[in-house]
Amino acid sequence: MKARPAVPPKVPNLNHSEGTMSHSLIVLPDDTAQPILDALSAAKKSLQIRMFLFTDPALTKAVIAAKRRGVKVRVMLNPARRGGESENDDTKKRLGHEGIEVIDSNPAFDLTHQKSMVIDESIGFVESFNWETKDLTITRDYAVVTTHKIEIEEMVTCFQADWDRKEFSPGQYSQLIWCPNNGRERIANFIDSAKHTLWLQNERYQDTVIIERLVKALGRGVKLHILARPPHTLKKDKLVEGVGGLRIMHDVGAKVHTLKGLKLHAKMILADDARAIVGSINLSPGSFDGRRELAIETDAHHVVKRLAKAAQTDWENSRKLDLTDEGLLKDLSKRESTAGGAELLVIKAGGKDKHKPDAKHDGTD
């Protein structure tokens, strides 16, 4: 008999404004890793951790300390990048040596890019950042912390399903945004509902459905501020989609900038300074269709207010991204061991070169 899919309780969609204090926000690098370390130290019964990259020594020690004081710890780690690099191996060995249950993430997905934690089945962390030192210290990243019972139940149900290699269906009334389940639809609808402003921080703008929705938002008068990674950080075989998507939006009136100083790693959308989505989802077909991803929507006033402040600060510390051929050529010259001119010709032609993509520039983290 085929196993029934894991499905969270079907309850009507709740109005977050009824319990806005169920959400709080972590902003990196401003807040440092301390809120995560404090939460790990406070765990009493259980930890469920799911990470794309987990290499930070301090967080590793905190998880081990939780195990030693009797907390039941289970960890799912993405086994390798698309290029084959297995950066989690050392952490996996250390955790396993301490008797911690640690397994590779569900092979049903191309990658598990989700970054999350549930403590004592009562506090959930939905993060854009990996548990690696770089993401904790030099990148713009966020996490929404939830104590919302229904959201926690969804996170726990999905974790158990993926742990057991069973199907997970978030259902019609899902509180959270899951890939490859409801992610594209939820984010598209979120964009469609914007009336005045949209602020986006994301590494990749490649999904045609999302680009179309953003263009339509511009057409109905929504002011669009896009913060993106510079093209030379994109993987070679993603240059056409990545640069093409940014050019389309720029050509119809979107402001497209790149961050100065900090590395942009956040995946955040803010609408009308009233609602926001934060999580692990890049705006690319791969994220929506083939990877396990998680994001959360919030209208908690204190969370949205701080996200708006961070978005404005980052915009003031950004520069306009030069998407002309000359600007792209200059930017692509920053990529190590590549011929920027050849890559620009690939973009102009709308195709791919004959070289295999450089695994160092995976374009996914």
Coordinates of C-alpha atoms in Angstrom, one line a residue:
M1 CA 0.0 0.0 0.0
K2 CA 1.3 3.4 -0.9
A3 CA 2.2 5.6 2.1
R4 CA -0.2 8.5 2.6
P5 CA 1.6 11.9 2.2
A6 CA 2.3 13.9 5.4
V7 CA -0.2 16.8 5.5
P8 CA -0.4 19.5 8.2
P9 CA -3.8 20.2 9.8
K10 CA -6.2 21.9 7.4
V11 CA -7.2 25.0 9.1
P12 CA -8.4 28.3 7.7
N13 CA -5.8 30.8 6.8
L14 CA -5.2 32.9 10.0
N15 CA -4.8 36.7 10.0
H16 CA -1.3 37.3 11.3
S17 CA -2.4 40.7 12.7
E18 CA -4.2 38.8 15.4
G19 CA -0.9 37.7 16.8
T20 CA 1.8 39.8 15.4
M21 CA 4.1 39.2 18.3
S22 CA 4.4 35.5 17.1
H23 CA 7.0 36.8 14.7
S24 CA 10.4 38.5 15.3
L25 CA 13.3 39.3 13.1
I26 CA 17.0 38.7 12.9
V27 CA 19.1 40.9 10.7
L28 CA 22.6 39.9 9.7
P29 CA 25.3 40.9 10.1
D30 CA 23.9 43.5 12.4
D31 CA 22.6 41.1 15.1
T32 CA 25.5 38.6 14.7
A33 CA 25.0 34.9 15.4
Q34 CA 24.2 35.5 19.1
P35 CA 20.4 35.1 18.7
I36 CA 20.9 31.7 17.2
L37 CA 23.5 30.7 19.8
D38 CA 21.1 31.9 22.6
A39 CA 18.3 29.9 21.1
L40 CA 20.4 26.8 20.9
S41 CA 21.5 27.2 24.5
A42 CA 17.9 27.6 25.7
A43 CA 16.7 24.4 24.0
K44 CA 15.3 21.9 26.5
K45 CA 13.8 19.0 24.6
S46 CA 14.5 18.9 20.9
L47 CA 16.3 20.5 18.0
Q48 CA 15.4 19.9 14.3
I49 CA 17.9 21.6 12.0
R50 CA 17.9 21.6 8.3
M51 CA 20.8 23.4 6.4
F52 CA 22.3 23.7 3.0
L53 CA 25.7 24.6 4.5
F54 CA 26.6 24.1 8.1
T55 CA 30.3 24.8 8.8
D56 CA 30.4 27.5 11.5
P57 CA 32.5 26.3 14.6
A58 CA 30.5 28.2 17.2
L59 CA 27.1 26.9 16.0
T60 CA 28.5 23.4 15.8
K61 CA 29.7 23.6 19.4
A62 CA 26.3 24.9 20.5
V63 CA 24.5 22.0 18.8
I64 CA 26.9 19.5 20.4
A65 CA 26.4 21.2 23.8
A66 CA 22.6 20.8 23.5
K67 CA 23.0 17.1 22.8
R68 CA 25.3 16.7 25.8
R69 CA 22.7 18.2 28.1
G70 CA 20.1 15.7 26.9
V71 CA 18.3 17.5 24.0
K72 CA 17.2 15.3 21.2
V73 CA 19.0 16.6 18.1
R74 CA 18.3 15.7 14.5
V75 CA 20.1 17.4 11.6
M76 CA 19.5 17.2 7.9
L77 CA 22.3 18.4 5.7
N78 CA 22.5 18.9 1.9
P79 CA 25.0 16.3 0.8
A80 CA 26.7 18.3 -1.9
R81 CA 26.4 21.3 -4.3
R82 CA 25.6 20.7 -7.9
G83 CA 29.3 20.9 -8.7
G84 CA 30.0 18.0 -6.3
E85 CA 31.6 19.9 -3.4
S86 CA 30.6 18.4 0.0
E87 CA 31.3 21.2 2.4
N88 CA 29.2 19.7 5.2
D89 CA 31.3 16.6 5.6
D90 CA 33.4 17.7 8.5
T91 CA 30.4 19.0 10.5
K92 CA 28.5 15.8 9.7
K93 CA 31.4 13.7 11.2
R94 CA 31.7 15.9 14.3
L95 CA 28.0 15.7 15.0
G96 CA 27.9 11.9 14.3
H97 CA 30.8 11.4 16.7
E98 CA 28.8 13.0 19.4
G99 CA 25.9 10.6 18.8
I100 CA 23.7 13.2 17.1
E101 CA 21.3 11.9 14.4
V102 CA 22.5 13.5 11.2
I103 CA 21.5 12.4 7.7
D104 CA 21.7 13.7 4.1
S105 CA 18.6 15.6 3.0
N106 CA 15.9 14.0 1.0
P107 CA 17.2 12.8 -2.4
A108 CA 13.9 13.5 -4.0
F109 CA 15.1 17.0 -4.5
D110 CA 17.9 18.3 -6.7
L111 CA 19.2 20.2 -3.6
T112 CA 17.8 21.0 -0.1
H113 CA 18.5 24.7 0.0
Q114 CA 16.2 25.3 3.0
K115 CA 17.8 26.9 6.1
S116 CA 15.7 26.4 9.2
M117 CA 15.5 25.2 12.8
V118 CA 12.7 24.2 15.2
I119 CA 13.3 24.3 18.9
D120 CA 11.2 22.2 21.4
E121 CA 8.5 22.1 18.7
S122 CA 7.5 25.6 19.8
I123 CA 9.9 28.1 18.1
G124 CA 10.8 28.1 14.4
F125 CA 13.6 29.9 12.6
V126 CA 13.0 30.5 8.8
E127 CA 16.3 31.8 7.5
S128 CA 17.9 33.1 4.4
F129 CA 21.4 32.4 5.8
N130 CA 23.5 29.3 6.0
W131 CA 25.2 28.3 9.2
E132 CA 28.6 29.3 7.9
T133 CA 30.8 32.1 9.3
K134 CA 30.6 34.1 6.1
D135 CA 26.8 34.3 6.1
L136 CA 26.9 35.3 9.8
T137 CA 29.4 38.1 9.4
I138 CA 29.7 39.7 6.0
T139 CA 26.4 39.1 4.2
R140 CA 23.0 40.8 4.3
D141 CA 20.7 38.1 5.5
Y142 CA 17.5 37.7 7.5
A143 CA 15.6 35.2 9.6
V144 CA 12.0 35.4 10.8
V145 CA 11.5 33.6 14.1
T146 CA 7.9 32.3 14.7
T147 CA 6.0 30.9 17.6
H148 CA 2.9 30.6 15.6
K149 CA 1.5 27.2 16.4
I150 CA 0.3 26.3 12.9
E151 CA 3.5 27.4 11.3
I152 CA 5.5 25.3 13.7
E153 CA 3.3 22.3 13.0
E154 CA 4.0 22.7 9.3
M155 CA 7.7 22.8 9.8
V156 CA 7.7 19.8 12.1
T157 CA 5.5 17.8 9.7
C158 CA 7.7 18.6 6.7
F159 CA 10.9 17.8 8.6
Q160 CA 9.6 14.4 9.6
A161 CA 8.3 13.6 6.1
D162 CA 11.6 14.5 4.5
W163 CA 13.5 12.6 7.2
D164 CA 11.4 9.5 6.5
R165 CA 11.7 10.1 2.7
K166 CA 7.9 10.5 2.4
E167 CA 5.8 12.9 0.4
F168 CA 4.9 16.2 2.0
S169 CA 1.9 18.2 0.9
P170 CA 1.4 21.6 2.6
G171 CA -2.3 21.7 1.7
Q172 CA -4.7 24.4 0.6
Y173 CA -4.4 26.3 3.8
S174 CA -0.6 26.2 4.2
Q175 CA 0.7 29.1 6.3
L176 CA 4.3 28.7 4.9
I177 CA 5.8 29.0 1.5
W178 CA 7.3 25.7 0.3
C179 CA 9.2 24.6 -2.8
P180 CA 8.6 22.7 -4.9
N181 CA 5.0 22.9 -3.7
N182 CA 3.3 26.3 -3.5
G183 CA 6.3 28.7 -3.8
R184 CA 5.9 30.2 -7.2
E185 CA 2.2 30.7 -6.8
R186 CA 2.5 32.3 -3.4
I187 CA 5.2 34.7 -4.4
A188 CA 3.5 35.6 -7.6
N189 CA 0.3 36.3 -5.7
F190 CA 2.2 38.4 -3.2
I191 CA 3.6 40.5 -6.0
D192 CA 0.2 40.9 -7.6
S193 CA -1.2 42.2 -4.4
A194 CA 1.3 45.1 -4.1
K195 CA -0.3 48.5 -4.6
H196 CA 2.4 51.1 -4.1
T197 CA 6.0 49.7 -3.6
L198 CA 8.0 46.6 -3.9
W199 CA 11.5 46.2 -2.5
L200 CA 13.3 43.0 -3.5
Q201 CA 16.6 41.6 -2.3
N202 CA 17.6 38.4 -4.1
E203 CA 20.6 36.8 -5.7
R204 CA 18.8 35.6 -8.9
Y205 CA 16.0 37.0 -11.0
Q206 CA 15.5 34.2 -13.6
D207 CA 12.0 32.8 -13.3
T208 CA 9.9 34.1 -16.2
V209 CA 6.6 33.9 -14.2
I210 CA 8.0 36.1 -11.5
I211 CA 9.6 38.5 -14.0
E212 CA 6.3 38.8 -15.8
R213 CA 4.5 39.6 -12.5
L214 CA 7.1 42.3 -11.6
V215 CA 6.7 43.9 -15.1
K216 CA 2.9 44.0 -14.6
A217 CA 3.4 45.5 -11.2
L218 CA 5.4 48.3 -12.8
G219 CA 2.6 48.7 -15.4
R220 CA 0.0 49.4 -12.7
G221 CA 2.2 52.0 -11.1
V222 CA 4.1 50.1 -8.4
K223 CA 7.5 51.5 -7.6
L224 CA 10.0 48.7 -7.9
H225 CA 13.4 48.7 -6.2
I226 CA 15.5 45.6 -7.1
L227 CA 18.8 44.8 -5.3
A228 CA 20.7 42.1 -7.1
R229 CA 24.1 40.4 -7.1
P230 CA 26.5 41.6 -9.9
P231 CA 26.6 39.4 -13.0
H232 CA 30.1 38.1 -12.5
T233 CA 28.9 36.2 -9.4
L234 CA 26.4 34.2 -11.5
K235 CA 27.2 30.8 -12.8
K236 CA 28.2 30.9 -16.5
D237 CA 25.2 28.9 -17.7
K238 CA 22.9 31.2 -15.8
L239 CA 24.1 34.5 -17.2
V240 CA 21.5 34.6 -20.0
E241 CA 18.6 34.2 -17.7
G242 CA 20.1 36.3 -14.9
V243 CA 21.2 39.3 -16.9
G244 CA 18.2 39.0 -19.3
G245 CA 15.7 39.2 -16.4
L246 CA 17.4 42.2 -14.9
R247 CA 17.5 44.0 -18.3
I248 CA 13.8 43.3 -18.9
M249 CA 12.8 44.9 -15.6
H250 CA 15.2 47.8 -16.0
D251 CA 13.9 48.5 -19.5
V252 CA 10.4 48.9 -18.3
G253 CA 11.3 51.2 -15.4
A254 CA 12.5 49.2 -12.5
K255 CA 15.5 50.6 -10.5
V256 CA 18.2 47.9 -10.4
H257 CA 21.1 48.3 -7.9
T258 CA 23.8 46.2 -6.4
L259 CA 25.0 46.3 -2.8
K260 CA 28.2 48.0 -1.9
G261 CA 30.3 46.7 1.1
L262 CA 28.2 43.7 2.2
K263 CA 27.6 40.6 0.1
L264 CA 23.9 40.2 -0.9
H265 CA 22.6 36.8 0.1
A266 CA 19.1 37.7 1.4
K267 CA 15.9 36.5 -0.2
M268 CA 13.4 39.1 0.8
I269 CA 10.4 40.9 -0.7
L270 CA 8.7 43.8 1.0
A271 CA 5.3 45.1 -0.3
D272 CA 3.8 48.5 0.6
D273 CA 5.9 48.7 3.8
A274 CA 3.2 46.4 5.2
R275 CA 4.0 42.8 4.3
A276 CA 7.1 40.8 3.7
I277 CA 8.4 37.4 2.6
V278 CA 11.7 36.1 4.0
G279 CA 13.3 32.7 3.4
S280 CA 15.7 30.6 1.2
I281 CA 14.0 31.0 -2.2
N282 CA 15.9 32.4 -5.1
L283 CA 13.7 33.7 -7.9
S284 CA 14.7 31.0 -10.3
P285 CA 13.1 28.0 -11.9
G286 CA 15.5 25.6 -10.1
S287 CA 14.5 26.9 -6.7
F288 CA 10.7 26.8 -7.4
D289 CA 10.7 23.4 -9.2
G290 CA 13.5 21.2 -8.0
R291 CA 14.7 22.2 -4.6
R292 CA 13.4 22.0 -1.1
E293 CA 13.0 25.6 0.0
L294 CA 11.1 27.4 2.8
A295 CA 10.0 31.0 3.2
I296 CA 7.5 32.8 5.5
E297 CA 5.2 35.7 5.0
T298 CA 4.7 38.2 7.8
D299 CA 2.8 41.4 8.4
A300 CA 4.0 41.9 12.0
H301 CA 4.5 45.6 12.3
H302 CA 7.8 45.5 14.2
V303 CA 9.3 43.0 11.7
V304 CA 8.1 44.9 8.6
K305 CA 9.3 48.2 10.0
R306 CA 12.8 46.9 10.6
L307 CA 12.9 45.2 7.2
A308 CA 11.9 48.5 5.6
K309 CA 14.7 50.3 7.5
A310 CA 17.2 47.7 6.4
A311 CA 16.0 47.8 2.8
Q312 CA 16.3 51.6 2.7
T313 CA 19.8 51.5 4.3
D314 CA 21.0 49.0 1.8
W315 CA 19.6 51.0 -1.1
E316 CA 21.5 54.1 0.2
N317 CA 24.6 51.9 0.3
S318 CA 24.2 50.5 -3.2
R319 CA 25.0 51.6 -6.8
K320 CA 23.1 51.4 -10.0
L321 CA 23.9 48.2 -11.8
D322 CA 25.2 49.0 -15.3
L323 CA 23.4 46.6 -17.6
T324 CA 24.8 48.0 -20.9
D325 CA 27.1 45.8 -22.9
E326 CA 30.1 47.9 -21.8
G327 CA 29.0 47.7 -18.1
L328 CA 28.6 44.0 -18.3
L329 CA 31.9 43.5 -19.9
K330 CA 33.6 45.5 -17.2
D331 CA 31.8 43.6 -14.5
L332 CA 32.5 40.1 -16.0
S333 CA 36.2 40.9 -16.1
K334 CA 36.1 40.6 -12.3
R335 CA 35.4 36.8 -12.6
E336 CA 38.6 34.8 -12.1
S337 CA 39.9 32.6 -14.9
T338 CA 37.3 33.6 -17.5
A339 CA 37.2 35.6 -20.7
G340 CA 34.6 38.3 -20.0
G341 CA 34.3 39.2 -23.7
A342 CA 33.3 35.6 -24.6
E343 CA 30.7 35.5 -21.9
L344 CA 29.2 38.8 -23.1
L345 CA 28.9 37.3 -26.6
V346 CA 27.0 34.4 -25.0
I347 CA 24.6 36.9 -23.4
K348 CA 24.1 38.8 -26.7
A349 CA 23.4 35.5 -28.5
G350 CA 21.0 34.3 -25.9
G351 CA 22.8 31.0 -25.7
K352 CA 25.5 29.0 -23.9
D353 CA 29.2 28.6 -24.5
K354 CA 30.8 25.3 -25.1
H355 CA 32.7 25.3 -21.8
K356 CA 31.5 23.5 -18.7
P357 CA 30.4 25.8 -15.9
D358 CA 32.9 26.5 -13.2
A359 CA 31.9 24.6 -10.1
K360 CA 33.4 27.3 -7.9
H361 CA 30.7 29.7 -9.1
D362 CA 27.7 27.4 -8.3
G363 CA 25.3 30.4 -8.0
T364 CA 23.5 28.6 -5.2
D365 CA 24.1 29.2 -1.5

